[in-house]
PDB file of C-alpha atoms in Angstrom:
ATOM      1  CA  MET A   1       6.473 -20.058   7.987  1.00  0.00           C
ATOM      2  CA  ILE A   2       6.271 -16.612   6.408  1.00  0.00           C
ATOM      3  CA  SER A   3       3.651 -14.419   8.064  1.00  0.00           C
ATOM      4  CA  PHE A   4       1.824 -11.303   6.934  1.00  0.00           C
ATOM      5  CA  THR A   5       0.396  -8.337   8.836  1.00  0.00           C
ATOM      6  CA  ILE A   6      -2.538  -6.679   7.084  1.00  0.00           C
ATOM      7  CA  ILE A   7      -3.269  -3.101   8.176  1.00  0.00           C
ATOM      8  CA  THR A   8      -6.587  -1.436   7.398  1.00  0.00           C
ATOM      9  CA  CYS A   9      -7.056   2.189   8.462  1.00  0.00           C
ATOM     10  CA  THR A  10     -10.660   3.341   8.646  1.00  0.00           C
ATOM     11  CA  TYR A  11     -12.787   6.393   9.296  1.00  0.00           C
ATOM     12  CA  ASN A  12     -16.522   6.297   8.549  1.00  0.00           C
ATOM     13  CA  ALA A  13     -15.814   3.422   6.164  1.00  0.00           C
ATOM     14  CA  SER A  14     -18.977   1.370   6.727  1.00  0.00           C
ATOM     15  CA  LYS A  15     -19.981   1.589   3.062  1.00  0.00           C
ATOM     16  CA  TYR A  16     -16.860  -0.231   1.851  1.00  0.00           C
ATOM     17  CA  ILE A  17     -15.361  -2.099   4.798  1.00  0.00           C
ATOM     18  CA  ASP A  18     -17.331  -5.341   4.353  1.00  0.00           C
ATOM     19  CA  ARG A  19     -15.688  -6.060   1.018  1.00  0.00           C
ATOM     20  CA  THR A  20     -12.215  -5.705   2.494  1.00  0.00           C
ATOM     21  CA  LEU A  21     -12.992  -7.801   5.564  1.00  0.00           C
ATOM     22  CA  GLU A  22     -14.441 -10.599   3.433  1.00  0.00           C
ATOM     23  CA  SER A  23     -11.388 -10.531   1.178  1.00  0.00           C
ATOM     24  CA  VAL A  24      -9.019 -10.944   4.111  1.00  0.00           C
ATOM     25  CA  ARG A  25     -11.249 -13.606   5.664  1.00  0.00           C
ATOM     26  CA  GLY A  26     -11.238 -15.484   2.357  1.00  0.00           C
ATOM     27  CA  GLN A  27      -7.474 -15.760   2.016  1.00  0.00           C
ATOM     28  CA  SER A  28      -6.377 -19.391   1.906  1.00  0.00           C
ATOM     29  CA  TYR A  29      -3.108 -18.620   3.697  1.00  0.00           C
ATOM     30  CA  PRO A  30      -3.423 -19.074   7.487  1.00  0.00           C
ATOM     31  CA  HIS A  31      -0.376 -17.210   8.830  1.00  0.00           C
ATOM     32  CA  ILE A  32      -1.782 -13.693   8.931  1.00  0.00           C
ATOM     33  CA  GLU A  33      -2.852 -11.087  11.441  1.00  0.00           C
ATOM     34  CA  HIS A  34      -5.141  -8.151  10.763  1.00  0.00           C
ATOM     35  CA  PHE A  35      -4.960  -4.759  12.456  1.00  0.00           C
ATOM     36  CA  ILE A  36      -7.837  -2.343  11.962  1.00  0.00           C
ATOM     37  CA  ILE A  37      -6.892   1.159  13.050  1.00  0.00           C
ATOM     38  CA  ASP A  38      -9.973   3.357  13.265  1.00  0.00           C
ATOM     39  CA  GLY A  39     -10.065   7.120  13.806  1.00  0.00           C
ATOM     40  CA  VAL A  40     -13.235   7.042  15.970  1.00  0.00           C
ATOM     41  CA  SER A  41     -15.752   6.549  13.184  1.00  0.00           C
ATOM     42  CA  LYS A  42     -19.221   8.070  13.603  1.00  0.00           C
ATOM     43  CA  ASP A  43     -20.965   5.352  11.563  1.00  0.00           C
ATOM     44  CA  ASP A  44     -21.106   1.612  12.289  1.00  0.00           C
ATOM     45  CA  THR A  45     -17.601   0.825  11.012  1.00  0.00           C
ATOM     46  CA  VAL A  46     -16.363  -0.177  14.470  1.00  0.00           C
ATOM     47  CA  LYS A  47     -19.381  -2.394  15.095  1.00  0.00           C
ATOM     48  CA  LYS A  48     -18.746  -4.224  11.827  1.00  0.00           C
ATOM     49  CA  VAL A  49     -15.053  -4.778  12.449  1.00  0.00           C
ATOM     50  CA  GLN A  50     -15.640  -5.921  16.029  1.00  0.00           C
ATOM     51  CA  THR A  51     -18.107  -8.538  14.787  1.00  0.00           C
ATOM     52  CA  TYR A  52     -15.554  -9.596  12.193  1.00  0.00           C
ATOM     53  CA  ALA A  53     -12.822  -9.834  14.840  1.00  0.00           C
ATOM     54  CA  TYR A  54     -15.020 -12.005  17.083  1.00  0.00           C
ATOM     55  CA  ASP A  55     -15.641 -14.528  14.284  1.00  0.00           C
ATOM     56  CA  SER A  56     -12.125 -14.521  12.839  1.00  0.00           C
ATOM     57  CA  ARG A  57      -9.922 -17.626  12.550  1.00  0.00           C
ATOM     58  CA  TYR A  58      -6.741 -15.536  12.870  1.00  0.00           C
ATOM     59  CA  PRO A  59      -5.643 -12.703  15.193  1.00  0.00           C
ATOM     60  CA  VAL A  60      -7.517  -9.442  14.667  1.00  0.00           C
ATOM     61  CA  ILE A  61      -6.872  -6.323  16.712  1.00  0.00           C
ATOM     62  CA  VAL A  62      -9.225  -3.350  16.510  1.00  0.00           C
ATOM     63  CA  LYS A  63      -8.111   0.032  17.805  1.00  0.00           C
ATOM     64  CA  SER A  64     -10.468   3.015  17.626  1.00  0.00           C
ATOM     65  CA  GLU A  65      -8.972   6.227  18.933  1.00  0.00           C
ATOM     66  CA  PRO A  66      -8.243   9.787  17.748  1.00  0.00           C
ATOM     67  CA  ASP A  67      -5.285  10.133  15.410  1.00  0.00           C
ATOM     68  CA  ASN A  68      -3.534  12.754  13.307  1.00  0.00           C
ATOM     69  CA  GLY A  69      -4.725  11.440   9.977  1.00  0.00           C
ATOM     70  CA  LEU A  70      -4.264   8.414   7.759  1.00  0.00           C
ATOM     71  CA  TYR A  71      -0.475   8.211   7.922  1.00  0.00           C
ATOM     72  CA  ASP A  72      -0.449   8.500  11.702  1.00  0.00           C
ATOM     73  CA  ALA A  73      -2.879   5.565  11.790  1.00  0.00           C
ATOM     74  CA  MET A  74      -0.587   3.607   9.470  1.00  0.00           C
ATOM     75  CA  ASN A  75       2.366   4.258  11.766  1.00  0.00           C
ATOM     76  CA  LYS A  76       0.355   2.856  14.667  1.00  0.00           C
ATOM     77  CA  GLY A  77      -0.292  -0.284  12.674  1.00  0.00           C
ATOM     78  CA  ILE A  78       3.382  -0.672  11.795  1.00  0.00           C
ATOM     79  CA  GLN A  79       4.413  -0.533  15.427  1.00  0.00           C
ATOM     80  CA  LEU A  80       1.897  -3.259  16.342  1.00  0.00           C
ATOM     81  CA  ALA A  81       2.891  -5.577  13.490  1.00  0.00           C
ATOM     82  CA  LYS A  82       4.464  -8.962  14.185  1.00  0.00           C
ATOM     83  CA  GLY A  83       4.336 -10.492  10.679  1.00  0.00           C
ATOM     84  CA  ASP A  84       7.304 -10.730   8.349  1.00  0.00           C
ATOM     85  CA  TYR A  85       5.643  -8.402   5.805  1.00  0.00           C
ATOM     86  CA  LEU A  86       3.241  -5.478   5.960  1.00  0.00           C
ATOM     87  CA  ILE A  87       0.251  -5.144   3.641  1.00  0.00           C
ATOM     88  CA  PHE A  88      -1.908  -2.009   3.615  1.00  0.00           C
ATOM     89  CA  LEU A  89      -5.501  -2.553   2.460  1.00  0.00           C
ATOM     90  CA  ASN A  90      -7.845   0.407   2.770  1.00  0.00           C
ATOM     91  CA  ALA A  91     -11.613   0.030   3.024  1.00  0.00           C
ATOM     92  CA  GLY A  92     -12.850  -1.086  -0.394  1.00  0.00           C
ATOM     93  CA  ASP A  93      -9.504  -2.593  -1.452  1.00  0.00           C
ATOM     94  CA  VAL A  94      -9.290  -6.386  -1.788  1.00  0.00           C
ATOM     95  CA  PHE A  95      -6.785  -9.096  -2.561  1.00  0.00           C
ATOM     96  CA  HIS A  96      -7.002  -9.971  -6.236  1.00  0.00           C
ATOM     97  CA  GLU A  97      -7.456 -13.696  -5.569  1.00  0.00           C
ATOM     98  CA  GLU A  98      -8.136 -15.948  -2.601  1.00  0.00           C
ATOM     99  CA  ASP A  99      -4.711 -17.565  -2.932  1.00  0.00           C
ATOM    100  CA  THR A 100      -2.712 -14.337  -3.318  1.00  0.00           C
ATOM    101  CA  LEU A 101      -0.780 -14.754  -0.064  1.00  0.00           C
ATOM    102  CA  THR A 102      -0.423 -18.514  -0.499  1.00  0.00           C
ATOM    103  CA  CYS A 103       1.275 -17.932  -3.859  1.00  0.00           C
ATOM    104  CA  ILE A 104       3.595 -15.293  -2.390  1.00  0.00           C
ATOM    105  CA  ALA A 105       4.572 -17.611   0.466  1.00  0.00           C
ATOM    106  CA  GLU A 106       5.323 -20.402  -2.029  1.00  0.00           C
ATOM    107  CA  LYS A 107       7.633 -18.083  -3.991  1.00  0.00           C
ATOM    108  CA  LEU A 108       9.562 -17.294  -0.811  1.00  0.00           C
ATOM    109  CA  LYS A 109      10.157 -20.877   0.291  1.00  0.00           C
ATOM    110  CA  GLY A 110      13.839 -21.560   0.881  1.00  0.00           C
ATOM    111  CA  LYS A 111      14.890 -18.055  -0.156  1.00  0.00           C
ATOM    112  CA  PRO A 112      16.300 -15.081   1.782  1.00  0.00           C
ATOM    113  CA  LEU A 113      13.445 -12.712   2.546  1.00  0.00           C
ATOM    114  CA  PRO A 114      13.466  -9.795   0.070  1.00  0.00           C
ATOM    115  CA  GLY A 115      13.151  -6.242   1.354  1.00  0.00           C
ATOM    116  CA  VAL A 116      10.026  -5.647  -0.749  1.00  0.00           C
ATOM    117  CA  ILE A 117       7.579  -7.827  -2.668  1.00  0.00           C
ATOM    118  CA  TYR A 118       5.680  -5.946  -5.357  1.00  0.00           C
ATOM    119  CA  GLY A 119       3.131  -6.640  -8.052  1.00  0.00           C
ATOM    120  CA  ASP A 120       0.440  -5.269 -10.318  1.00  0.00           C
ATOM    121  CA  THR A 121      -2.912  -3.650  -9.480  1.00  0.00           C
ATOM    122  CA  ASP A 122      -6.410  -3.572 -10.949  1.00  0.00           C
ATOM    123  CA  ILE A 123      -8.733  -0.606 -10.451  1.00  0.00           C
ATOM    124  CA  VAL A 124     -12.330  -1.378  -9.414  1.00  0.00           C
ATOM    125  CA  ASP A 125     -15.443   0.741  -8.817  1.00  0.00           C
ATOM    126  CA  GLU A 126     -17.398   1.030  -5.569  1.00  0.00           C
ATOM    127  CA  ASN A 127     -19.288  -2.156  -6.445  1.00  0.00           C
ATOM    128  CA  GLY A 128     -16.075  -4.099  -6.938  1.00  0.00           C
ATOM    129  CA  ASN A 129     -16.374  -4.207 -10.724  1.00  0.00           C
ATOM    130  CA  PHE A 130     -13.190  -4.073 -12.801  1.00  0.00           C
ATOM    131  CA  ILE A 131     -12.615  -0.695 -14.488  1.00  0.00           C
ATOM    132  CA  ARG A 132      -9.099  -0.916 -15.911  1.00  0.00           C
ATOM    133  CA  LYS A 133      -5.523  -1.842 -15.238  1.00  0.00           C
ATOM    134  CA  ARG A 134      -3.578   0.729 -13.274  1.00  0.00           C
ATOM    135  CA  ARG A 135      -2.022   3.235 -15.695  1.00  0.00           C
ATOM    136  CA  LEU A 136       1.471   2.939 -14.221  1.00  0.00           C
ATOM    137  CA  ALA A 137       2.749  -0.630 -14.301  1.00  0.00           C
ATOM    138  CA  PRO A 138       5.512  -2.086 -12.126  1.00  0.00           C
ATOM    139  CA  PRO A 139       8.864  -2.569 -13.878  1.00  0.00           C
ATOM    140  CA  GLU A 140      10.495  -5.967 -14.183  1.00  0.00           C
ATOM    141  CA  ARG A 141      13.261  -4.773 -11.863  1.00  0.00           C
ATOM    142  CA  LEU A 142      12.356  -2.157  -9.273  1.00  0.00           C
ATOM    143  CA  SER A 143      14.730   0.181  -7.456  1.00  0.00           C
ATOM    144  CA  TRP A 144      14.255   3.325  -5.404  1.00  0.00           C
ATOM    145  CA  GLU A 145      15.187   5.354  -8.473  1.00  0.00           C
ATOM    146  CA  SER A 146      12.303   3.809 -10.436  1.00  0.00           C
ATOM    147  CA  PHE A 147       9.842   6.221  -8.841  1.00  0.00           C
ATOM    148  CA  LYS A 148      11.382   9.044 -10.866  1.00  0.00           C
ATOM    149  CA  GLU A 149       8.857   7.800 -13.451  1.00  0.00           C
ATOM    150  CA  GLY A 150       5.996   8.190 -10.969  1.00  0.00           C
ATOM    151  CA  MET A 151       4.625   5.789  -8.373  1.00  0.00           C
ATOM    152  CA  LEU A 152       5.040   2.681 -10.510  1.00  0.00           C
ATOM    153  CA  VAL A 153       3.778   0.342  -7.792  1.00  0.00           C
ATOM    154  CA  CYS A 154       0.498   0.931  -6.005  1.00  0.00           C
ATOM    155  CA  HIS A 155       0.869   1.226  -2.239  1.00  0.00           C
ATOM    156  CA  GLN A 156      -1.476  -1.746  -1.697  1.00  0.00           C
ATOM    157  CA  SER A 157       0.702  -3.952  -3.941  1.00  0.00           C
ATOM    158  CA  PHE A 158       3.936  -3.012  -2.161  1.00  0.00           C
ATOM    159  CA  TYR A 159       4.712  -5.449   0.668  1.00  0.00           C
ATOM    160  CA  ALA A 160       7.518  -4.161   2.882  1.00  0.00           C
ATOM    161  CA  ARG A 161       9.503  -6.234   5.322  1.00  0.00           C
ATOM    162  CA  THR A 162       8.263  -5.328   8.788  1.00  0.00           C
ATOM    163  CA  ASP A 163      11.695  -5.016  10.368  1.00  0.00           C
ATOM    164  CA  ILE A 164      12.590  -2.344   7.796  1.00  0.00           C
ATOM    165  CA  ALA A 165       9.240  -0.562   8.088  1.00  0.00           C
ATOM    166  CA  LYS A 166       9.587  -0.230  11.857  1.00  0.00           C
ATOM    167  CA  GLN A 167      12.739   1.796  11.203  1.00  0.00           C
ATOM    168  CA  VAL A 168      11.114   3.875   8.444  1.00  0.00           C
ATOM    169  CA  PRO A 169       7.800   5.372   9.629  1.00  0.00           C
ATOM    170  CA  TYR A 170       5.623   7.581   7.458  1.00  0.00           C
ATOM    171  CA  ASN A 171       6.665  11.229   7.469  1.00  0.00           C
ATOM    172  CA  LEU A 172       3.690  13.057   8.989  1.00  0.00           C
ATOM    173  CA  ASN A 173       4.825  16.340   7.452  1.00  0.00           C
ATOM    174  CA  TYR A 174       3.270  15.016   4.237  1.00  0.00           C
ATOM    175  CA  LYS A 175      -0.535  15.000   4.276  1.00  0.00           C
ATOM    176  CA  TYR A 176      -1.406  13.487   0.878  1.00  0.00           C
ATOM    177  CA  SER A 177       1.579  11.637  -0.578  1.00  0.00           C
ATOM    178  CA  ALA A 178       3.523  10.273   2.382  1.00  0.00           C
ATOM    179  CA  ASP A 179       3.072   6.828   0.837  1.00  0.00           C
ATOM    180  CA  VAL A 180       5.268   7.833  -2.122  1.00  0.00           C
ATOM    181  CA  ASP A 181       8.015   9.062   0.205  1.00  0.00           C
ATOM    182  CA  TRP A 182       7.653   5.964   2.408  1.00  0.00           C
ATOM    183  CA  CYS A 183       8.002   3.516  -0.483  1.00  0.00           C
ATOM    184  CA  ILE A 184      11.123   5.306  -1.735  1.00  0.00           C
ATOM    185  CA  ARG A 185      12.702   5.286   1.731  1.00  0.00           C
ATOM    186  CA  ILE A 186      11.815   1.609   2.241  1.00  0.00           C
ATOM    187  CA  MET A 187      13.513   0.741  -1.061  1.00  0.00           C
ATOM    188  CA  LYS A 188      16.576   2.815  -0.161  1.00  0.00           C
ATOM    189  CA  GLU A 189      16.883   1.020   3.163  1.00  0.00           C
ATOM    190  CA  ALA A 190      16.475  -2.370   1.485  1.00  0.00           C
ATOM    191  CA  GLU A 191      19.242  -1.456  -0.961  1.00  0.00           C
ATOM    192  CA  ASN A 192      21.487  -0.354   1.924  1.00  0.00           C
ATOM    193  CA  LYS A 193      20.975  -3.796   3.480  1.00  0.00           C
ATOM    194  CA  GLY A 194      21.642  -5.567   0.180  1.00  0.00           C
ATOM    195  CA  LEU A 195      18.107  -6.972   0.001  1.00  0.00           C
ATOM    196  CA  GLU A 196      16.245  -7.867  -3.183  1.00  0.00           C
ATOM    197  CA  LEU A 197      13.064  -6.139  -4.357  1.00  0.00           C
ATOM    198  CA  MET A 198      11.074  -9.125  -5.650  1.00  0.00           C
ATOM    199  CA  ASN A 199       8.604  -8.905  -8.511  1.00  0.00           C
ATOM    200  CA  ALA A 200       5.688 -11.239  -7.701  1.00  0.00           C
ATOM    201  CA  HIS A 201       4.662 -11.321 -11.388  1.00  0.00           C
ATOM    202  CA  ARG A 202       0.998 -11.281 -10.471  1.00  0.00           C
ATOM    203  CA  ILE A 203      -1.835  -8.907  -9.652  1.00  0.00           C
ATOM    204  CA  LEU A 204      -1.821  -8.479  -5.882  1.00  0.00           C
ATOM    205  CA  CYS A 205      -4.640  -6.020  -5.260  1.00  0.00           C
ATOM    206  CA  SER A 206      -7.891  -4.720  -6.683  1.00  0.00           C
ATOM    207  CA  TYR A 207      -7.834  -1.068  -5.657  1.00  0.00           C
ATOM    208  CA  LEU A 208     -10.944   1.058  -5.110  1.00  0.00           C
ATOM    209  CA  GLU A 209     -10.916   4.010  -7.495  1.00  0.00           C
ATOM    210  CA  GLY A 210     -10.704   7.327  -5.691  1.00  0.00           C
ATOM    211  CA  GLY A 211      -8.992   7.856  -2.368  1.00  0.00           C
ATOM    212  CA  MET A 212      -7.478  10.793  -0.549  1.00  0.00           C
ATOM    213  CA  THR A 213      -4.947  11.773  -3.224  1.00  0.00           C
ATOM    214  CA  VAL A 214      -7.644  11.832  -5.913  1.00  0.00           C
ATOM    215  CA  LYS A 215      -9.947  13.974  -3.784  1.00  0.00           C
ATOM    216  CA  SER A 216      -7.080  16.412  -3.091  1.00  0.00           C
ATOM    217  CA  HIS A 217      -5.405  16.067  -6.481  1.00  0.00           C
ATOM    218  CA  ARG A 218      -3.705  19.461  -6.731  1.00  0.00           C
ATOM    219  CA  ALA A 219      -2.308  19.387  -3.201  1.00  0.00           C
ATOM    220  CA  SER A 220      -1.123  15.828  -3.785  1.00  0.00           C
ATOM    221  CA  LEU A 221       0.737  16.775  -6.970  1.00  0.00           C
ATOM    222  CA  ILE A 222       2.485  19.675  -5.244  1.00  0.00           C
ATOM    223  CA  GLU A 223       3.504  17.412  -2.398  1.00  0.00           C
ATOM    224  CA  ARG A 224       4.743  14.701  -4.770  1.00  0.00           C
ATOM    225  CA  PHE A 225       6.913  17.287  -6.529  1.00  0.00           C
ATOM    226  CA  LYS A 226       8.487  18.183  -3.171  1.00  0.00           C
ATOM    227  CA  ILE A 227       9.074  14.516  -2.378  1.00  0.00           C
ATOM    228  CA  MET A 228      10.677  13.789  -5.739  1.00  0.00           C
ATOM    229  CA  SER A 229      12.854  16.912  -5.462  1.00  0.00           C
ATOM    230  CA  HIS A 230      14.022  15.746  -2.053  1.00  0.00           C
ATOM    231  CA  HIS A 231      14.990  12.261  -3.259  1.00  0.00           C
ATOM    232  CA  TYR A 232      16.093  12.919  -6.852  1.00  0.00           C
ATOM    233  CA  GLY A 233      17.018  16.618  -6.964  1.00  0.00           C
ATOM    234  CA  THR A 234      15.015  19.604  -8.188  1.00  0.00           C
ATOM    235  CA  LEU A 235      16.467  19.762 -11.719  1.00  0.00           C
ATOM    236  CA  THR A 236      15.871  16.056 -12.338  1.00  0.00           C
ATOM    237  CA  THR A 237      12.319  16.406 -11.023  1.00  0.00           C
ATOM    238  CA  ILE A 238      11.553  19.396 -13.260  1.00  0.00           C
ATOM    239  CA  CYS A 239      12.881  17.568 -16.329  1.00  0.00           C
ATOM    240  CA  GLN A 240      10.919  14.468 -15.413  1.00  0.00           C
ATOM    241  CA  HIS A 241       7.688  16.450 -15.034  1.00  0.00           C
ATOM    242  CA  LEU A 242       8.218  18.032 -18.441  1.00  0.00           C
ATOM    243  CA  TRP A 243       8.513  14.509 -19.823  1.00  0.00           C
ATOM    244  CA  PHE A 244       5.247  13.566 -18.038  1.00  0.00           C
ATOM    245  CA  VAL A 245       3.508  16.383 -19.958  1.00  0.00           C
ATOM    246  CA  VAL A 246       5.020  15.312 -23.295  1.00  0.00           C
ATOM    247  CA  ARG A 247       4.127  11.673 -22.631  1.00  0.00           C
ATOM    248  CA  ALA A 248       0.532  12.588 -21.871  1.00  0.00           C
ATOM    249  CA  VAL A 249       0.240  14.555 -25.132  1.00  0.00           C
ATOM    250  CA  ILE A 250       1.751  11.714 -27.166  1.00  0.00           C
ATOM    251  CA  LYS A 251      -0.710   9.183 -25.714  1.00  0.00           C
ATOM    252  CA  ARG A 252      -3.780  11.255 -26.638  1.00  0.00           C
TER     253      ARG A 252
END
């Protein structure tokens, strides 16, 4: 049976963590494991996740120790993972439906395992209420070059094969947008191995509005420019950013 590793990285996340834990607990699919990588929270995050782990019907591992930021914590989770696919859900993020993973597993029955499974994303507020669809929508056919148009697939709706991810850790030189670089490198590696990038044709995640890149918007944009220049070339990236400006004006 296909199995999934869910990784939740936390730091002082008590306000939002319950929603995420309940979403994972409510999944109808049984073949999952959940790793909660905490950066030594000062609130009661760890107490909540330990209680959750004690009552869980599937394996839950809680690690609370100093780290070098979010992407370092994610790398720790990757190295622990035993499932076929990795899913990153931050505190406040939830699966869109209780049968999300069951439906994905059904799609994979009898097929070679794709390098990436991807889908759509809804944006919700801190109370879990729907705000809007994500502005950038996933294309019908995804490739590593697709991200020239921006991060078309939300990180939480991008399920990477674990064996690939263990070879492609997050680059800790990036502080705000290492997820963009990671997704591109995962897709490149999948292409090198001749593996499909499978469109799930469904909403996979309801994503909490905000997050680190929103709070550090300018620094994130600068870093994303560097990442795109590295993967697609500086001239292509400049031209693409000019198009982003024109597109924004047209849509007003």
